[in-house]
Amino acid sequence: MARCKACKTGDAREYRASRPGYHKAAYAKTRTATRERHLVRKYGVTLADYEAMLKEQDGKCAICSAPEGEQFKGVFHVDHCHATGQVRGLLCRGCNHMLGVVGDDPHKLLRAITYLKGPQVAAEVIGAYMDCHPDPDEQLRAALATN
């Protein structure tokens, strides 16, 4: 018998209401498999890959060094480049959101350092950046020249 969407939705709500805690219990049984499916589907990373990255980072956020156990839901965010999809590392929620807010733009981060610490510290950071990246892209070169 065919049923309209509203009736199916109502039946589903009644079913869930009559079984409080069912979905939490079902999720708890498949938590690991669910997490791995999510990581593989979204980032192409298996739980083994995640654990290897975590070990490489000594169980800490790649930016602020906060431990994984103190994180929301006890796990790190998988940081990736939105343009290429390449995974960069594991970040705490705050650091991941910070990069999202600045749009992964190193120019904005350098301006933020200048704002917080002053031009002298920013110059030291820029110098260290140039040591590691001797040939930055033209846009970054222009941003560095203005600091």
PDB file of C-alpha atoms in Angstrom:
ATOM      1  CA  MET A   1       0.000   0.000   0.000  1.00  0.00           C
ATOM      2  CA  ALA A   2       1.442   3.370  -1.039  1.00  0.00           C
ATOM      3  CA  ARG A   3       1.690   6.005   1.665  1.00  0.00           C
ATOM      4  CA  CYS A   4       2.260   9.720   1.436  1.00  0.00           C
ATOM      5  CA  LYS A   5       5.434  11.309   2.781  1.00  0.00           C
ATOM      6  CA  ALA A   6       3.618  13.002   5.674  1.00  0.00           C
ATOM      7  CA  CYS A   7       2.172   9.679   6.884  1.00  0.00           C
ATOM      8  CA  LYS A   8       5.574   7.961   6.664  1.00  0.00           C
ATOM      9  CA  THR A   9       7.173  10.829   8.587  1.00  0.00           C
ATOM     10  CA  GLY A  10       4.481  10.646  11.267  1.00  0.00           C
ATOM     11  CA  ASP A  11       4.914   6.887  11.611  1.00  0.00           C
ATOM     12  CA  ALA A  12       8.683   7.306  11.941  1.00  0.00           C
ATOM     13  CA  ARG A  13       8.228   9.901  14.700  1.00  0.00           C
ATOM     14  CA  GLU A  14       5.836   7.621  16.573  1.00  0.00           C
ATOM     15  CA  TYR A  15       8.266   4.703  16.245  1.00  0.00           C
ATOM     16  CA  ARG A  16      11.170   6.770  17.622  1.00  0.00           C
ATOM     17  CA  ALA A  17       9.025   8.185  20.438  1.00  0.00           C
ATOM     18  CA  SER A  18       7.931   4.688  21.495  1.00  0.00           C
ATOM     19  CA  ARG A  19      11.566   3.524  21.777  1.00  0.00           C
ATOM     20  CA  PRO A  20      13.545   6.164  23.697  1.00  0.00           C
ATOM     21  CA  GLY A  21      17.265   5.576  23.518  1.00  0.00           C
ATOM     22  CA  TYR A  22      17.019   3.054  20.679  1.00  0.00           C
ATOM     23  CA  HIS A  23      19.015   5.106  18.182  1.00  0.00           C
ATOM     24  CA  LYS A  24      21.697   5.974  20.732  1.00  0.00           C
ATOM     25  CA  ALA A  25      22.101   2.299  21.574  1.00  0.00           C
ATOM     26  CA  ALA A  26      22.177   1.311  17.905  1.00  0.00           C
ATOM     27  CA  TYR A  27      24.772   4.012  17.175  1.00  0.00           C
ATOM     28  CA  ALA A  28      26.896   2.914  20.142  1.00  0.00           C
ATOM     29  CA  LYS A  29      27.079  -0.590  18.656  1.00  0.00           C
ATOM     30  CA  THR A  30      28.298   0.726  15.299  1.00  0.00           C
ATOM     31  CA  ARG A  31      30.206   3.810  16.462  1.00  0.00           C
ATOM     32  CA  THR A  32      33.589   2.725  15.089  1.00  0.00           C
ATOM     33  CA  ALA A  33      32.203   1.590  11.752  1.00  0.00           C
ATOM     34  CA  THR A  34      30.156   4.781  11.442  1.00  0.00           C
ATOM     35  CA  ARG A  35      33.213   6.939  12.181  1.00  0.00           C
ATOM     36  CA  GLU A  36      35.336   5.080   9.631  1.00  0.00           C
ATOM     37  CA  ARG A  37      32.636   5.342   6.938  1.00  0.00           C
ATOM     38  CA  HIS A  38      32.479   9.095   7.561  1.00  0.00           C
ATOM     39  CA  LEU A  39      36.278   9.528   7.416  1.00  0.00           C
ATOM     40  CA  VAL A  40      36.632   7.468   4.248  1.00  0.00           C
ATOM     41  CA  ARG A  41      33.655   9.077   2.489  1.00  0.00           C
ATOM     42  CA  LYS A  42      34.582  12.666   3.343  1.00  0.00           C
ATOM     43  CA  TYR A  43      38.405  12.636   3.428  1.00  0.00           C
ATOM     44  CA  GLY A  44      39.579   9.285   2.023  1.00  0.00           C
ATOM     45  CA  VAL A  45      41.122   8.492   5.424  1.00  0.00           C
ATOM     46  CA  THR A  46      40.707   5.175   7.242  1.00  0.00           C
ATOM     47  CA  LEU A  47      40.775   4.838  11.018  1.00  0.00           C
ATOM     48  CA  ALA A  48      44.268   3.367  10.649  1.00  0.00           C
ATOM     49  CA  ASP A  49      45.340   6.500   8.730  1.00  0.00           C
ATOM     50  CA  TYR A  50      43.758   8.687  11.423  1.00  0.00           C
ATOM     51  CA  GLU A  51      45.598   6.776  14.163  1.00  0.00           C
ATOM     52  CA  ALA A  52      48.888   7.086  12.243  1.00  0.00           C
ATOM     53  CA  MET A  53      48.412  10.869  11.913  1.00  0.00           C
ATOM     54  CA  LEU A  54      47.498  11.063  15.594  1.00  0.00           C
ATOM     55  CA  LYS A  55      50.660   9.166  16.547  1.00  0.00           C
ATOM     56  CA  GLU A  56      52.778  11.377  14.268  1.00  0.00           C
ATOM     57  CA  GLN A  57      51.323  14.443  16.057  1.00  0.00           C
ATOM     58  CA  ASP A  58      51.929  12.862  19.495  1.00  0.00           C
ATOM     59  CA  GLY A  59      48.172  12.820  20.141  1.00  0.00           C
ATOM     60  CA  LYS A  60      48.002  16.623  19.983  1.00  0.00           C
ATOM     61  CA  CYS A  61      46.483  19.300  17.767  1.00  0.00           C
ATOM     62  CA  ALA A  62      48.889  20.227  14.955  1.00  0.00           C
ATOM     63  CA  ILE A  63      48.530  23.936  15.801  1.00  0.00           C
ATOM     64  CA  CYS A  64      47.934  24.443  19.537  1.00  0.00           C
ATOM     65  CA  SER A  65      49.102  21.060  20.922  1.00  0.00           C
ATOM     66  CA  ALA A  66      45.846  20.409  22.817  1.00  0.00           C
ATOM     67  CA  PRO A  67      45.403  16.678  23.565  1.00  0.00           C
ATOM     68  CA  GLU A  68      42.765  14.664  21.720  1.00  0.00           C
ATOM     69  CA  GLY A  69      41.051  13.484  24.906  1.00  0.00           C
ATOM     70  CA  GLU A  70      40.019  17.040  25.797  1.00  0.00           C
ATOM     71  CA  GLN A  71      38.227  17.573  22.489  1.00  0.00           C
ATOM     72  CA  PHE A  72      34.519  17.713  21.737  1.00  0.00           C
ATOM     73  CA  LYS A  73      33.414  14.077  21.354  1.00  0.00           C
ATOM     74  CA  GLY A  74      37.015  13.092  22.137  1.00  0.00           C
ATOM     75  CA  VAL A  75      38.263  13.296  18.543  1.00  0.00           C
ATOM     76  CA  PHE A  76      40.071  15.784  16.336  1.00  0.00           C
ATOM     77  CA  HIS A  77      38.840  17.315  13.120  1.00  0.00           C
ATOM     78  CA  VAL A  78      40.553  16.138   9.936  1.00  0.00           C
ATOM     79  CA  ASP A  79      41.940  19.308   8.376  1.00  0.00           C
ATOM     80  CA  HIS A  80      42.026  19.390   4.587  1.00  0.00           C
ATOM     81  CA  CYS A  81      42.542  21.811   1.747  1.00  0.00           C
ATOM     82  CA  HIS A  82      39.140  22.734   0.341  1.00  0.00           C
ATOM     83  CA  ALA A  83      40.639  23.409  -3.089  1.00  0.00           C
ATOM     84  CA  THR A  84      42.499  20.097  -3.518  1.00  0.00           C
ATOM     85  CA  GLY A  85      40.915  17.866  -0.866  1.00  0.00           C
ATOM     86  CA  GLN A  86      44.401  16.946   0.423  1.00  0.00           C
ATOM     87  CA  VAL A  87      44.458  16.084   4.128  1.00  0.00           C
ATOM     88  CA  ARG A  88      46.897  18.263   6.098  1.00  0.00           C
ATOM     89  CA  GLY A  89      46.570  16.927   9.633  1.00  0.00           C
ATOM     90  CA  LEU A  90      44.411  16.741  12.749  1.00  0.00           C
ATOM     91  CA  LEU A  91      43.189  19.857  14.516  1.00  0.00           C
ATOM     92  CA  CYS A  92      41.166  20.658  17.602  1.00  0.00           C
ATOM     93  CA  ARG A  93      37.780  22.246  17.044  1.00  0.00           C
ATOM     94  CA  GLY A  94      39.000  25.770  17.818  1.00  0.00           C
ATOM     95  CA  CYS A  95      41.990  25.655  15.459  1.00  0.00           C
ATOM     96  CA  ASN A  96      39.914  24.074  12.702  1.00  0.00           C
ATOM     97  CA  HIS A  97      37.301  26.811  13.050  1.00  0.00           C
ATOM     98  CA  MET A  98      40.022  29.476  13.114  1.00  0.00           C
ATOM     99  CA  LEU A  99      41.364  28.276   9.754  1.00  0.00           C
ATOM    100  CA  GLY A 100      37.830  28.146   8.410  1.00  0.00           C
ATOM    101  CA  VAL A 101      37.123  31.716   9.490  1.00  0.00           C
ATOM    102  CA  VAL A 102      40.232  33.039   7.723  1.00  0.00           C
ATOM    103  CA  GLY A 103      39.532  30.827   4.710  1.00  0.00           C
ATOM    104  CA  ASP A 104      42.921  29.069   5.004  1.00  0.00           C
ATOM    105  CA  ASP A 105      44.480  32.403   3.993  1.00  0.00           C
ATOM    106  CA  PRO A 106      48.050  32.847   5.313  1.00  0.00           C
ATOM    107  CA  HIS A 107      47.849  36.590   4.566  1.00  0.00           C
ATOM    108  CA  LYS A 108      45.031  37.005   7.083  1.00  0.00           C
ATOM    109  CA  LEU A 109      46.944  34.969   9.645  1.00  0.00           C
ATOM    110  CA  LEU A 110      50.024  37.174   9.202  1.00  0.00           C
ATOM    111  CA  ARG A 111      47.879  40.284   9.603  1.00  0.00           C
ATOM    112  CA  ALA A 112      46.379  38.754  12.758  1.00  0.00           C
ATOM    113  CA  ILE A 113      49.881  38.130  14.154  1.00  0.00           C
ATOM    114  CA  THR A 114      50.813  41.737  13.376  1.00  0.00           C
ATOM    115  CA  TYR A 115      47.660  42.926  15.125  1.00  0.00           C
ATOM    116  CA  LEU A 116      48.238  40.767  18.225  1.00  0.00           C
ATOM    117  CA  LYS A 117      52.001  40.959  18.613  1.00  0.00           C
ATOM    118  CA  GLY A 118      53.143  43.994  16.655  1.00  0.00           C
ATOM    119  CA  PRO A 119      55.227  44.438  13.532  1.00  0.00           C
ATOM    120  CA  GLN A 120      58.525  43.203  15.076  1.00  0.00           C
ATOM    121  CA  VAL A 121      57.121  39.761  15.913  1.00  0.00           C
ATOM    122  CA  ALA A 122      55.333  39.633  12.556  1.00  0.00           C
ATOM    123  CA  ALA A 123      58.664  40.356  10.823  1.00  0.00           C
ATOM    124  CA  GLU A 124      60.248  37.420  12.686  1.00  0.00           C
ATOM    125  CA  VAL A 125      57.360  35.139  11.653  1.00  0.00           C
ATOM    126  CA  ILE A 126      57.630  36.326   8.055  1.00  0.00           C
ATOM    127  CA  GLY A 127      61.380  35.679   8.119  1.00  0.00           C
ATOM    128  CA  ALA A 128      60.825  32.162   9.449  1.00  0.00           C
ATOM    129  CA  TYR A 129      58.163  31.593   6.791  1.00  0.00           C
ATOM    130  CA  MET A 130      60.513  32.758   4.045  1.00  0.00           C
ATOM    131  CA  ASP A 131      63.239  30.405   5.345  1.00  0.00           C
ATOM    132  CA  CYS A 132      60.846  27.454   4.976  1.00  0.00           C
ATOM    133  CA  HIS A 133      59.203  28.683   1.747  1.00  0.00           C
ATOM    134  CA  PRO A 134      61.900  30.438  -0.286  1.00  0.00           C
ATOM    135  CA  ASP A 135      59.619  30.889  -3.304  1.00  0.00           C
ATOM    136  CA  PRO A 136      56.155  31.950  -2.060  1.00  0.00           C
ATOM    137  CA  ASP A 137      53.396  32.659  -4.539  1.00  0.00           C
ATOM    138  CA  GLU A 138      53.046  36.207  -5.874  1.00  0.00           C
ATOM    139  CA  GLN A 139      49.976  37.011  -3.767  1.00  0.00           C
ATOM    140  CA  LEU A 140      51.785  36.006  -0.579  1.00  0.00           C
ATOM    141  CA  ARG A 141      54.925  37.908  -1.648  1.00  0.00           C
ATOM    142  CA  ALA A 142      52.799  41.058  -1.985  1.00  0.00           C
ATOM    143  CA  ALA A 143      51.203  40.503   1.430  1.00  0.00           C
ATOM    144  CA  LEU A 144      54.595  39.966   3.039  1.00  0.00           C
ATOM    145  CA  ALA A 145      55.916  43.162   1.464  1.00  0.00           C
ATOM    146  CA  THR A 146      53.130  45.198   3.111  1.00  0.00           C
ATOM    147  CA  ASN A 147      53.913  43.868   6.635  1.00  0.00           C
TER     148      ASN A 147
END
